[in-house]
Amino acid sequence: MAVERRRFRVSGVVQGVGYRPFVYGLARRHSLGGFVLNDGTGVVVEAEGDGRALDAFAAGLRDEAPVLARVESVAAAPLAALGERAFSILPSDATGRTALVPADVATCEDCLRELFDPDDRRYRYPFVNCTQCGPRFTIVVDVPYDRPRTTMAGFPLCAECRREYEDPADRRFHAEPIACPVCGPRLSVPLEEGVAGLRAGAIVAVKGLGGYHLACDAADEDAVARLRARKHREDKPFAVMTNDPAALVEADPGDDELLRSRERPIVLLRRRADAPVAHSAAPGVPWLGVMLPYTPLHHLLLADFGGALVMTSGNRSDEPIAVDDDEARERLAGIADLFLAHDRPIHRRCEDSVVRAAFPIRRSRGFVPGALPLPVRAGRTIVAAGAELKSTFCVARGRQAFLSPHLGDLDTELAYAAFRSDLELYLAMLGAEPEVVAYDLHPEYLATKWALEQDAELVGVQHHHAHAAACLAEHGETGPVLALVFDGTGYGSDGTLWGGELLRCDLASFDRLAHLDPVPLPGGAAAIREPWRVAACFLERAGVPVPFERWPAVRESLQVNAPLSSGMGRLFDAVDALLCGREEVTFEGQAAVELEHLAGAVEAEPYAWRFGDPSLVTDCYSDLVAGRERSEIAAAFHEAVAAGAAAVCAEVAEPRTVVLSGGSFQNLRLLESTRRRVERLGFRVLAHRLVPPNDGGISYGQAAVAAASTR
Ligand code: ZN
Ligand code: ZN
Ligand code: FE
């Protein structure tokens, strides 16, 4: 038997996922000698033994990898045999900075069993974890991923934990965040105090994986209303954490799978009429965002409390979530009655992910920093700065793009500071320096201002082109395609606000083929806050008497401050203002959500509408005045937008693929009706599955455009 020795270099997500113990077991099974270690680029293996055994071993490195691993490549090279018979795991080698940090993983079944087993030494220990679960991204300071380079560095292992950590047969073999009640992190107050507080209607700040949550009894109308008032969040729905989603929402088996996935996102589902949840948790919408517990602390809290909890980000409305303990105590002082914290530091901010009908509204905890595909190679490191609302940034190199967690709205100094520090941490994690910087054309966005200050090649990317590019890129395509991009607002190449767009584009460039007729926004931002102003403009231009009392006063602002907008969001705003009489919206997309709800599944023929014409608003209004059912008008309006969009694609005819992107396509009725109508005309449709259709996906699209246009 000829003895050979080979060196394998494995790259991808291979650290912090139980890969070394797996290699150890694999080598023993094939009777090979050698070693495995982590370095800054991934995992290095040297194995020695029979040639056929080595072939099988090499195949196994990829095919039999642990579930949490994502093996991107296995490179092999022959070496001279050394006569090594034993196989060992060697200490990490800190060269290189390209190893990929894994995402945080929800507590696994094995750990849960221990958590609730009175005979286990980790019974009711809120920080139990193993190689298959626990914090990763939020605690990793540097690669290679080893305990000294995590925020667990300050917790020396007790003898018992060390024994588990060093035993190849133990399921905690090299579980870097391993901990127990003897040696690990501790809660700042006894859990019973937190539970008692929740029962008494208190608002409790709970330290989680990537930041603080604010929690209260989801069934307690008083507590939820108080949380809303203190957080300065008027109507935007709160998420609810529960062990029993079936009692709160209608979830089909697919939703259930999503809820139970190891990413544990918040899933937006139809609320049950009899759900024991306070009205003010999600006022005025038929949906409820629910998630299952994903840390041991959450599991203990829910088990002891016995009901569902509102769990919303620890911040004032739309600010970045608080992570630092002192900062959290200061920022949440006026909101939380009680702090349930602990002494394991959070290194990286990471908010909960939100999913609706299997596309992300927010791609964050559990998914980040997992790589997204880049259909063209980025020769240099690209940093894409993103937009303003639902801000994210994106770092790309080679064929990979790393989208940041959700940062919140980037429109305050606090948010801007978080953007810069989070970006710095992200670049350090990837060992990258920005060489190309991509940015939105809006001159007032803080992300754009940041970009323009960078010493790098600058690539300005039009907002809606970035939306379309994000959708193309996630499908691994480069175009050319037609793209229907519908959203509230994005800065156009001509300095006006766009958002009801038909583009012909590929990753590198676009043409604007058609768009909604621009409407003035009387008072600028005030018209976005008070959509009736936009409705008034539509009616007045059509010569229809305006029914709003405040119009004569507001009308004057048309002369001084009335930027033009062709945003689809404004069309939804105007129709909603007429049908629902809402005076003011308090969060982006609120009017569209209300209108989608009103339309429900009501069947209606679309209004005859040529894409772009302003007539649609007046058509809806005449029907309203004539006494037609409001839900029917809302349904006919949705169908008209979808039918008009499909018809304008048919007119252009080529290319035969249509991308659907932009925040308006979070509206399922609009998305599904447009998809159906466009497909019926023989087009292929690409919609989002991996990144949000809203502005949270913009930075990824910018990165794809920059990669294609700087080759
Ligand atoms: Zn586990
Ligand atoms: Zn211990
Ligand atoms: Fe947008």
XYZ file of C-alpha atoms and ligand atoms in Angstrom:
714
model
C 0.000 0.000 0.000
C 1.443 3.350 -1.083
C 1.264 5.998 1.629
C 0.511 9.510 0.417
C 0.171 12.841 2.191
C -2.010 15.723 0.994
C -2.686 19.231 2.152
C -6.275 20.513 1.902
C -7.327 24.119 2.171
C -11.055 24.460 2.868
C -12.704 27.866 2.520
C -16.197 29.186 3.192
C -18.163 29.160 6.437
C -16.069 26.484 8.136
C -15.242 28.008 11.514
C -17.579 27.984 14.480
C -19.734 25.308 12.900
C -18.131 22.133 14.269
C -15.961 21.616 11.208
C -12.683 20.658 12.917
C -14.289 17.948 15.077
C -15.994 16.697 11.915
C -12.623 16.513 10.074
C -11.153 14.726 13.063
C -13.890 12.095 12.965
C -13.656 11.758 9.186
C -9.879 11.215 9.325
C -10.241 8.565 12.012
C -12.904 6.771 10.004
C -10.565 6.577 7.026
C -7.595 5.623 9.246
C -5.591 8.691 8.280
C -2.884 10.522 10.227
C -2.238 14.253 10.159
C -3.852 17.368 11.573
C -6.536 20.016 11.137
C -6.372 23.660 12.162
C -8.153 26.978 11.631
C -6.316 29.854 10.095
C -7.428 33.286 8.984
C -8.560 31.988 5.607
C -10.503 28.895 6.687
C -9.458 25.370 7.621
C -6.153 23.689 6.787
C -5.905 19.894 6.808
C -2.945 17.639 6.237
C -3.812 13.978 5.945
C -1.686 10.933 5.310
C -2.504 7.334 4.475
C -3.786 5.103 1.687
C -4.467 6.953 -1.587
C -8.025 5.656 -1.963
C -8.815 6.533 1.612
C -7.495 10.034 0.900
C -9.796 10.328 -2.130
C -12.796 9.350 -0.028
C -11.666 11.738 2.716
C -11.349 14.589 0.192
C -14.884 13.994 -1.091
C -16.163 13.820 2.479
C -14.670 17.240 3.337
C -17.301 18.738 1.074
C -20.139 16.215 0.894
C -20.410 15.266 4.549
C -19.772 18.699 6.110
C -21.811 19.677 9.192
C -25.177 21.330 8.484
C -24.089 24.794 9.563
C -20.979 24.752 7.327
C -20.893 26.213 3.823
C -17.896 24.804 2.012
C -16.957 27.034 -0.906
C -13.821 25.324 -2.090
C -11.470 22.480 -1.233
C -8.011 22.857 -2.762
C -5.660 19.873 -2.517
C -1.887 19.614 -2.998
C 0.434 16.596 -2.627
C 3.135 16.580 0.055
C 5.927 14.179 0.994
C 4.721 11.528 3.457
C 5.975 11.946 7.035
C 4.884 8.610 8.464
C 2.318 10.291 10.730
C -0.288 7.814 12.062
C -2.261 9.813 14.608
C -4.677 12.623 13.757
C -4.893 15.778 15.876
C -6.461 19.196 16.102
C -3.768 21.856 16.310
C -3.996 25.410 17.673
C -5.152 28.062 15.218
C -2.752 29.952 13.059
C -3.589 33.654 12.876
C -2.437 34.304 9.308
C -4.866 35.717 6.740
C -8.178 37.504 7.300
C -10.612 35.952 4.842
C -12.230 33.187 6.909
C -15.985 33.728 7.000
C -17.665 34.365 10.317
C -20.840 32.306 10.737
C -24.228 33.792 11.547
C -25.830 33.483 14.985
C -27.852 30.288 15.383
C -30.966 29.645 17.488
C -30.611 27.275 20.452
C -30.595 23.670 19.227
C -32.779 20.787 20.444
C -29.936 19.133 22.385
C -29.170 22.306 24.298
C -32.885 22.902 24.960
C -33.185 19.440 26.447
C -30.331 20.230 28.842
C -31.802 23.634 29.653
C -34.981 22.040 31.006
C -33.428 18.888 32.531
C -33.208 19.254 36.324
C -30.397 16.689 36.390
C -28.209 18.494 33.901
C -25.448 20.721 35.149
C -26.677 23.456 32.807
C -30.291 23.209 34.024
C -31.849 26.655 33.560
C -28.514 28.183 32.572
C -29.382 31.115 30.228
C -26.187 30.845 28.145
C -26.124 27.176 27.175
C -24.809 26.574 23.625
C -22.777 24.090 21.577
C -21.003 23.634 18.231
C -24.429 23.577 16.550
C -25.956 26.682 18.116
C -25.424 29.940 19.926
C -23.934 33.346 19.275
C -21.341 33.756 16.512
C -21.420 36.924 14.409
C -22.396 39.070 17.383
C -19.492 37.892 19.580
C -16.642 37.292 17.114
C -13.997 39.991 17.353
C -11.560 38.548 14.812
C -10.719 35.455 12.763
C -9.645 32.711 13.044
C -12.709 32.055 15.163
C -11.378 30.943 18.549
C -12.482 31.790 22.050
C -9.717 34.368 22.706
C -10.967 36.314 19.673
C -14.577 36.436 20.907
C -16.296 38.401 23.660
C -16.107 35.150 25.711
C -12.363 35.780 26.159
C -12.978 37.129 29.653
C -14.568 33.876 30.905
C -11.834 31.278 31.645
C -13.174 27.731 31.318
C -13.826 25.709 34.464
C -12.363 22.178 34.627
C -15.640 20.566 33.546
C -16.128 22.857 30.533
C -12.496 22.397 29.540
C -12.925 18.642 29.591
C -15.909 18.911 27.218
C -14.095 21.422 25.039
C -11.093 19.134 24.635
C -12.923 15.825 24.206
C -13.337 14.952 20.500
C -16.288 12.725 21.412
C -18.155 15.529 23.198
C -20.742 17.631 21.366
C -19.048 20.713 22.805
C -15.625 19.805 21.413
C -14.201 23.207 20.418
C -17.521 24.990 20.934
C -15.936 28.409 21.366
C -18.752 30.119 23.358
C -19.005 27.098 25.738
C -20.099 28.169 29.221
C -21.740 26.891 32.388
C -23.081 28.341 35.632
C -19.620 27.936 37.200
C -17.511 29.766 34.642
C -19.790 31.571 32.181
C -21.752 34.814 31.888
C -24.415 35.720 34.432
C -27.640 37.680 34.466
C -27.596 41.127 36.055
C -30.734 40.362 38.103
C -32.392 37.033 38.898
C -34.663 35.830 36.104
C -37.585 35.685 38.577
C -37.364 39.448 38.965
C -37.719 39.947 35.229
C -40.666 37.549 35.062
C -42.358 39.181 38.054
C -41.899 42.570 36.401
C -43.483 41.352 33.167
C -46.422 39.892 35.098
C -46.910 43.231 36.832
C -47.068 45.040 33.486
C -43.517 46.437 33.513
C -41.446 47.143 30.430
C -38.266 45.106 30.648
C -35.100 45.743 28.639
C -33.742 42.293 27.760
C -30.206 41.925 26.483
C -30.244 39.641 23.464
C -27.746 38.471 20.842
C -27.194 41.597 18.785
C -28.739 44.257 20.996
C -31.390 44.999 23.591
C -35.078 44.258 23.213
C -37.892 45.994 25.023
C -40.313 43.366 26.301
C -43.737 43.437 27.891
C -46.793 41.219 28.265
C -48.257 41.054 24.748
C -51.773 40.559 26.116
C -51.629 43.579 28.453
C -53.209 46.518 26.620
C -51.921 48.987 29.198
C -48.336 47.799 29.112
C -48.194 47.714 25.305
C -49.724 51.197 25.027
C -47.232 52.510 27.585
C -44.341 50.982 25.625
C -45.651 52.633 22.463
C -45.905 56.022 24.127
C -42.455 55.831 25.724
C -40.799 54.588 22.553
C -42.432 57.361 20.507
C -43.741 54.815 18.097
C -47.280 55.663 17.107
C -48.644 52.919 14.876
C -45.806 50.794 13.519
C -46.472 47.191 14.587
C -44.468 45.478 17.347
C -43.171 41.929 16.978
C -44.350 39.247 19.402
C -42.292 36.331 20.723
C -44.230 33.172 21.477
C -43.929 29.417 21.932
C -47.346 28.886 20.439
C -47.674 30.761 17.126
C -50.813 28.783 16.215
C -52.702 30.627 18.975
C -51.819 34.013 17.488
C -51.594 33.699 13.719
C -52.648 31.567 10.783
C -49.505 29.742 9.721
C -49.378 27.129 6.964
C -46.692 24.405 7.083
C -44.307 26.581 5.045
C -44.649 29.481 7.484
C -44.143 27.098 10.345
C -40.922 25.850 8.831
C -39.743 29.431 8.424
C -40.628 30.213 12.047
C -38.726 27.163 13.262
C -35.699 27.621 10.982
C -32.392 28.152 12.748
C -32.376 31.783 11.581
C -35.567 32.326 13.593
C -36.814 35.437 11.779
C -39.876 37.446 12.649
C -42.520 36.193 10.213
C -45.430 38.449 9.217
C -48.595 36.369 9.284
C -52.347 36.899 9.354
C -53.457 37.472 12.917
C -56.193 35.260 14.327
C -59.330 37.112 15.346
C -59.197 35.552 18.818
C -55.432 36.049 19.337
C -54.722 37.035 22.950
C -52.676 40.039 21.883
C -53.290 43.659 22.835
C -54.864 45.730 20.087
C -52.075 48.289 20.250
C -49.388 45.701 19.453
C -50.287 46.055 15.765
C -53.084 48.616 15.398
C -55.013 48.759 12.164
C -53.282 45.903 10.351
C -54.429 42.306 9.978
C -50.853 41.007 10.210
C -48.742 40.223 13.200
C -44.979 39.702 13.250
C -44.250 36.631 15.355
C -41.045 34.832 16.218
C -40.073 31.889 18.353
C -37.533 32.212 21.181
C -33.978 31.856 19.912
C -31.698 32.199 22.937
C -31.790 30.142 26.144
C -32.690 33.320 28.017
C -35.748 33.783 25.778
C -36.759 30.153 26.317
C -36.577 30.555 30.085
C -38.441 33.872 30.014
C -41.302 32.494 27.931
C -41.513 29.247 29.884
C -41.699 31.047 33.229
C -43.902 33.887 32.042
C -46.273 31.497 30.325
C -47.570 33.816 27.579
C -46.487 35.800 24.558
C -44.230 38.838 24.885
C -43.941 41.943 22.782
C -40.274 42.012 21.783
C -39.260 45.159 19.999
C -35.850 46.695 19.353
C -34.341 48.568 22.254
C -34.402 52.047 20.820
C -36.555 55.039 20.216
C -38.389 54.806 16.918
C -36.133 53.752 13.993
C -32.858 54.580 15.771
C -30.121 51.931 15.704
C -30.659 49.240 18.336
C -28.690 49.717 21.591
C -25.827 47.247 22.141
C -23.377 48.678 24.650
C -24.519 48.130 28.265
C -23.879 51.661 29.528
C -25.314 53.185 26.384
C -28.388 50.977 26.639
C -29.001 51.989 30.250
C -28.753 55.606 29.286
C -30.791 55.477 26.093
C -33.481 53.167 27.450
C -33.669 54.797 30.892
C -36.972 56.563 30.208
C -38.491 53.543 28.492
C -37.627 50.418 30.493
C -38.730 49.876 34.101
C -36.236 47.072 34.588
C -33.066 45.747 32.940
C -32.526 42.036 32.437
C -28.940 42.196 31.205
C -25.843 40.016 31.421
C -22.076 40.330 31.291
C -21.339 38.744 27.903
C -20.414 41.734 25.745
C -22.032 42.206 22.320
C -19.388 42.978 19.718
C -21.650 43.611 16.732
C -25.085 45.143 16.499
C -27.601 42.857 14.797
C -31.354 43.330 14.747
C -33.962 40.650 14.186
C -34.746 39.625 10.628
C -38.269 40.038 9.241
C -39.737 37.824 6.528
C -43.031 38.033 4.662
C -44.230 35.315 2.287
C -40.656 34.013 2.058
C -39.000 37.236 0.945
C -37.112 39.273 3.530
C -38.396 42.654 4.640
C -35.245 42.834 6.749
C -32.267 40.520 6.247
C -30.362 40.603 9.495
C -29.823 38.243 12.472
C -29.379 34.604 11.458
C -28.571 35.504 7.839
C -25.783 38.036 8.312
C -22.877 37.864 7.472
C -23.696 35.030 5.046
C -22.393 35.836 1.566
C -24.735 36.747 -1.288
C -23.760 35.913 -4.877
C -22.251 38.526 -7.149
C -22.852 37.660 -10.806
C -19.777 39.576 -11.960
C -16.431 39.456 -10.242
C -15.414 42.451 -8.154
C -11.714 42.843 -8.877
C -11.306 45.278 -6.010
C -13.051 45.668 -2.668
C -16.332 47.522 -3.103
C -18.113 49.280 -0.273
C -21.689 50.288 -1.101
C -23.126 52.867 1.276
C -26.850 52.184 0.767
C -29.735 54.629 1.052
C -31.450 56.242 4.042
C -34.536 54.351 5.286
C -33.979 50.750 6.473
C -30.311 51.434 5.911
C -27.715 48.751 5.199
C -24.262 48.808 3.664
C -22.593 46.107 1.616
C -18.974 44.995 1.177
C -18.149 43.007 -1.958
C -15.091 41.296 -3.328
C -14.567 38.476 -5.798
C -17.902 36.759 -6.402
C -19.273 37.513 -2.949
C -21.243 40.334 -1.389
C -21.615 40.758 2.359
C -24.716 42.737 3.230
C -24.739 44.357 6.666
C -27.410 43.832 9.304
C -30.368 46.226 9.322
C -29.202 49.551 10.774
C -32.453 51.515 11.023
C -33.066 54.889 9.422
C -29.857 56.728 8.649
C -31.120 60.244 9.333
C -29.690 61.234 12.724
C -26.217 61.798 14.168
C -26.681 58.723 16.346
C -27.525 56.564 13.341
C -24.627 58.014 11.380
C -22.185 57.185 14.185
C -23.538 53.610 14.269
C -23.200 53.332 10.474
C -19.541 54.342 10.607
C -18.583 52.149 13.560
C -20.494 49.109 12.263
C -18.878 49.514 8.842
C -15.448 49.706 10.413
C -16.092 46.485 12.349
C -17.381 44.803 9.209
C -14.341 45.792 7.178
C -12.079 44.538 9.974
C -13.957 41.210 10.032
C -13.401 40.805 6.289
C -9.862 42.183 6.341
C -10.937 44.636 3.653
C -10.284 48.273 2.756
C -12.650 50.184 0.473
C -11.152 50.572 -3.008
C -14.389 51.359 -4.830
C -17.244 53.167 -3.074
C -20.780 53.050 -4.496
C -23.465 55.487 -3.363
C -26.994 56.773 -3.962
C -27.352 59.975 -5.995
C -29.418 61.711 -3.284
C -27.136 64.559 -2.135
C -28.783 64.787 1.295
C -28.366 61.148 2.332
C -25.769 60.795 5.105
C -24.544 57.584 3.431
C -23.905 59.604 0.261
C -22.083 62.319 2.180
C -19.929 59.631 3.780
C -19.156 58.100 0.386
C -18.119 61.389 -1.176
C -15.510 61.857 1.556
C -13.778 58.551 0.846
C -10.431 58.287 -0.874
C -11.547 55.625 -3.365
C -12.972 55.295 -6.848
C -16.540 56.595 -6.597
C -19.519 55.098 -8.413
C -22.862 56.905 -8.160
C -25.788 54.531 -8.676
C -29.312 55.710 -9.416
C -31.684 54.484 -6.712
C -34.070 52.458 -8.874
C -31.278 51.017 -10.957
C -29.826 49.761 -7.659
C -33.187 48.150 -6.743
C -33.325 46.348 -10.090
C -29.656 45.339 -9.878
C -30.210 43.835 -6.414
C -32.944 41.592 -7.816
C -30.835 40.624 -10.846
C -27.777 39.896 -8.710
C -29.567 37.685 -6.211
C -30.720 35.545 -9.153
C -27.138 35.419 -10.429
C -28.093 37.311 -13.590
C -26.684 40.342 -15.347
C -29.524 41.335 -17.705
C -30.571 42.988 -19.920
C -34.115 42.926 -18.531
C -37.121 45.146 -18.103
C -37.557 46.300 -14.524
C -40.712 47.563 -12.849
C -39.359 49.436 -9.830
C -42.056 50.838 -7.564
C -41.277 52.585 -4.290
C -41.901 55.732 -2.313
C -38.995 57.938 -3.214
C -35.611 57.749 -4.858
C -33.450 60.444 -6.351
C -33.627 60.516 -10.129
C -30.823 61.285 -12.558
C -32.681 64.531 -13.413
C -32.843 65.724 -9.793
C -36.564 64.992 -9.375
C -37.960 62.216 -7.195
C -38.654 58.971 -9.007
C -40.404 55.815 -7.899
C -42.921 54.553 -10.462
C -40.430 53.322 -13.032
C -40.120 51.031 -15.986
C -36.420 50.643 -16.761
C -34.559 48.667 -19.353
C -31.321 47.753 -17.659
C -28.422 45.437 -17.122
C -26.081 45.598 -14.160
C -23.950 48.351 -15.670
C -26.525 50.758 -17.098
C -30.197 51.617 -17.497
C -32.702 53.538 -19.636
C -35.839 55.072 -18.183
C -38.584 53.859 -20.535
C -41.738 54.947 -18.716
C -42.770 56.388 -15.385
C -45.753 57.709 -13.461
C -46.765 61.253 -14.256
C -44.913 63.454 -11.715
C -47.129 65.080 -9.098
C -46.084 68.043 -6.941
C -45.669 67.355 -3.223
C -47.075 70.483 -1.541
C -44.823 71.181 1.455
C -42.226 68.534 0.458
C -41.777 66.100 3.370
C -45.068 67.337 4.870
C -46.894 65.883 1.865
C -45.380 62.481 2.604
C -46.511 62.748 6.226
C -49.967 64.018 5.198
C -50.923 62.076 2.059
C -54.218 63.954 1.612
C -52.123 66.842 0.236
C -51.078 64.637 -2.680
C -54.664 63.510 -3.217
C -55.686 67.177 -3.352
C -53.107 67.862 -6.081
C -54.365 64.981 -8.210
C -57.981 66.148 -7.902
C -57.235 69.820 -8.524
C -55.203 69.091 -11.648
C -58.151 67.111 -12.991
C -60.488 70.016 -12.244
C -62.329 68.125 -9.509
C -63.354 70.162 -6.418
C -61.034 69.294 -3.509
C -62.966 68.040 -0.453
C -60.310 68.863 2.177
C -60.873 71.881 4.458
C -57.183 72.588 4.949
C -56.416 72.613 1.234
C -56.747 76.395 0.617
C -54.082 77.057 3.305
C -51.757 74.282 2.182
C -52.253 75.101 -1.484
C -49.943 78.098 -1.210
C -46.962 75.843 -0.560
C -47.243 74.773 -4.203
C -45.543 78.064 -5.061
C -42.616 77.697 -2.627
C -41.951 74.065 -1.779
C -43.392 71.417 -4.058
C -40.809 68.969 -5.403
C -42.062 66.699 -8.181
C -42.431 62.992 -7.499
C -43.291 60.077 -9.732
C -43.244 57.643 -6.776
C -45.707 54.750 -6.726
C -45.917 55.301 -2.971
C -47.507 58.697 -3.564
C -50.180 57.155 -5.794
C -51.062 54.672 -3.021
C -50.979 57.544 -0.505
C -53.423 59.622 -2.518
C -55.929 56.805 -3.020
C -55.661 55.773 0.634
C -56.243 59.349 1.789
C -59.453 59.458 -0.239
C -60.749 56.009 0.712
C -59.680 55.873 4.362
C -59.550 59.558 5.255
C -56.278 59.195 7.105
C -54.893 62.607 8.108
C -51.346 61.537 8.778
C -49.030 58.552 8.338
C -46.490 57.748 11.050
C -44.307 55.184 9.297
C -43.168 54.581 5.740
C -45.615 52.513 3.732
C -48.461 52.827 6.252
C -50.987 54.023 3.664
C -50.065 51.211 1.287
C -50.468 48.634 4.059
C -53.883 50.064 4.906
C -54.968 49.977 1.275
C -53.743 46.406 0.786
C -55.754 45.419 3.858
C -58.839 47.227 2.577
C -58.604 45.472 -0.799
C -58.123 42.095 0.894
C -59.085 39.310 -1.502
C -62.041 41.239 -2.959
C -62.353 40.576 -6.668
C -62.629 43.553 -8.989
C -61.998 44.436 -12.597
C -59.112 46.876 -12.974
C -59.849 50.488 -13.881
C -58.922 51.183 -17.489
C -55.564 52.839 -16.942
C -52.612 53.594 -19.133
C -49.425 53.289 -17.044
C -48.383 56.756 -15.939
C -51.670 58.623 -16.412
C -52.864 60.698 -13.431
C -56.466 59.590 -14.117
C -56.396 56.644 -11.710
C -56.864 58.799 -8.607
C -59.877 60.636 -10.006
C -61.414 57.353 -11.197
C -61.223 55.996 -7.660
C -62.652 59.232 -6.291
C -65.639 59.316 -8.662
C -66.530 55.758 -7.632
C -66.282 56.746 -3.979
C -68.573 59.726 -4.511
C -70.958 57.457 -6.429
C -71.156 55.247 -3.347
C -69.184 52.201 -4.512
C -67.915 49.886 -1.774
C -64.482 51.133 -0.613
C -62.933 47.662 -0.564
C -63.990 47.193 -4.192
C -62.389 50.482 -5.175
C -59.174 49.504 -3.394
C -59.195 46.132 -5.162
C -59.859 47.702 -8.586
C -57.040 50.168 -7.912
C -54.514 47.371 -7.112
C -55.582 45.488 -10.236
C -55.299 48.638 -12.356
C -51.716 49.269 -11.247
C -50.786 45.644 -11.954
C -52.582 45.571 -15.310
C -51.142 48.928 -16.385
C -47.644 47.805 -15.445
C -48.036 44.557 -17.379
C -49.414 46.381 -20.424
C -46.512 48.817 -20.592
C -44.077 45.869 -20.519
C -45.971 44.300 -23.415
C -45.727 47.546 -25.372
C -41.940 47.607 -24.986
C -41.865 43.852 -25.690
C -38.108 43.248 -25.264
C -36.245 41.824 -23.357
C -38.521 39.000 -22.245
C -37.630 39.057 -18.552
C -39.231 41.470 -16.067
C -37.718 42.293 -12.673
C -40.095 43.385 -9.885
C -38.413 45.452 -7.194
C -38.890 48.408 -4.849
C -40.678 48.738 -1.515
C -44.171 48.813 -3.093
C -43.740 45.124 -3.951
C -43.899 44.244 -0.268
C -47.623 44.559 -0.964
C -48.571 40.942 -1.718
C -51.687 41.773 -3.706
C -49.704 44.088 -5.971
C -46.806 41.634 -6.235
C -48.908 38.586 -7.046
C -51.270 40.342 -9.429
C -48.405 41.984 -11.330
C -46.493 38.724 -11.484
C -49.533 36.850 -12.796
C -50.390 39.454 -15.412
C -46.806 39.867 -16.633
C -46.312 36.089 -16.847
C -49.587 35.714 -18.720
C -48.085 37.968 -21.390
C -45.270 35.470 -21.816
C -42.543 37.196 -19.813
C -40.316 35.551 -17.247
C -40.551 37.315 -13.864
C -37.753 37.775 -11.321
C -38.784 38.856 -7.821
C -36.870 39.016 -4.558
C -36.133 35.938 -2.435
C -32.832 36.718 -0.719
C -32.729 40.474 -0.155
C -35.472 42.945 0.678
C -37.370 44.618 -2.179
C -37.250 47.781 -0.021
C -34.274 50.083 0.538
C -32.602 47.481 2.775
C -31.525 45.820 -0.486
C -30.182 48.984 -2.149
C -26.560 48.627 -0.995
C -26.338 45.121 -2.467
C -27.647 46.445 -5.790
C -25.148 49.316 -5.674
C -22.336 46.817 -5.128
C -23.476 44.752 -8.128
C -23.616 47.861 -10.341
C -20.166 48.950 -9.156
C -18.744 45.484 -9.843
C -20.176 45.515 -13.377
C -19.168 49.073 -14.209
C -15.587 49.074 -12.872
C -14.349 45.895 -14.514
Zn -26.760 23.587 20.962
Zn -17.838 25.909 32.998
Fe -36.373 52.673 -2.779
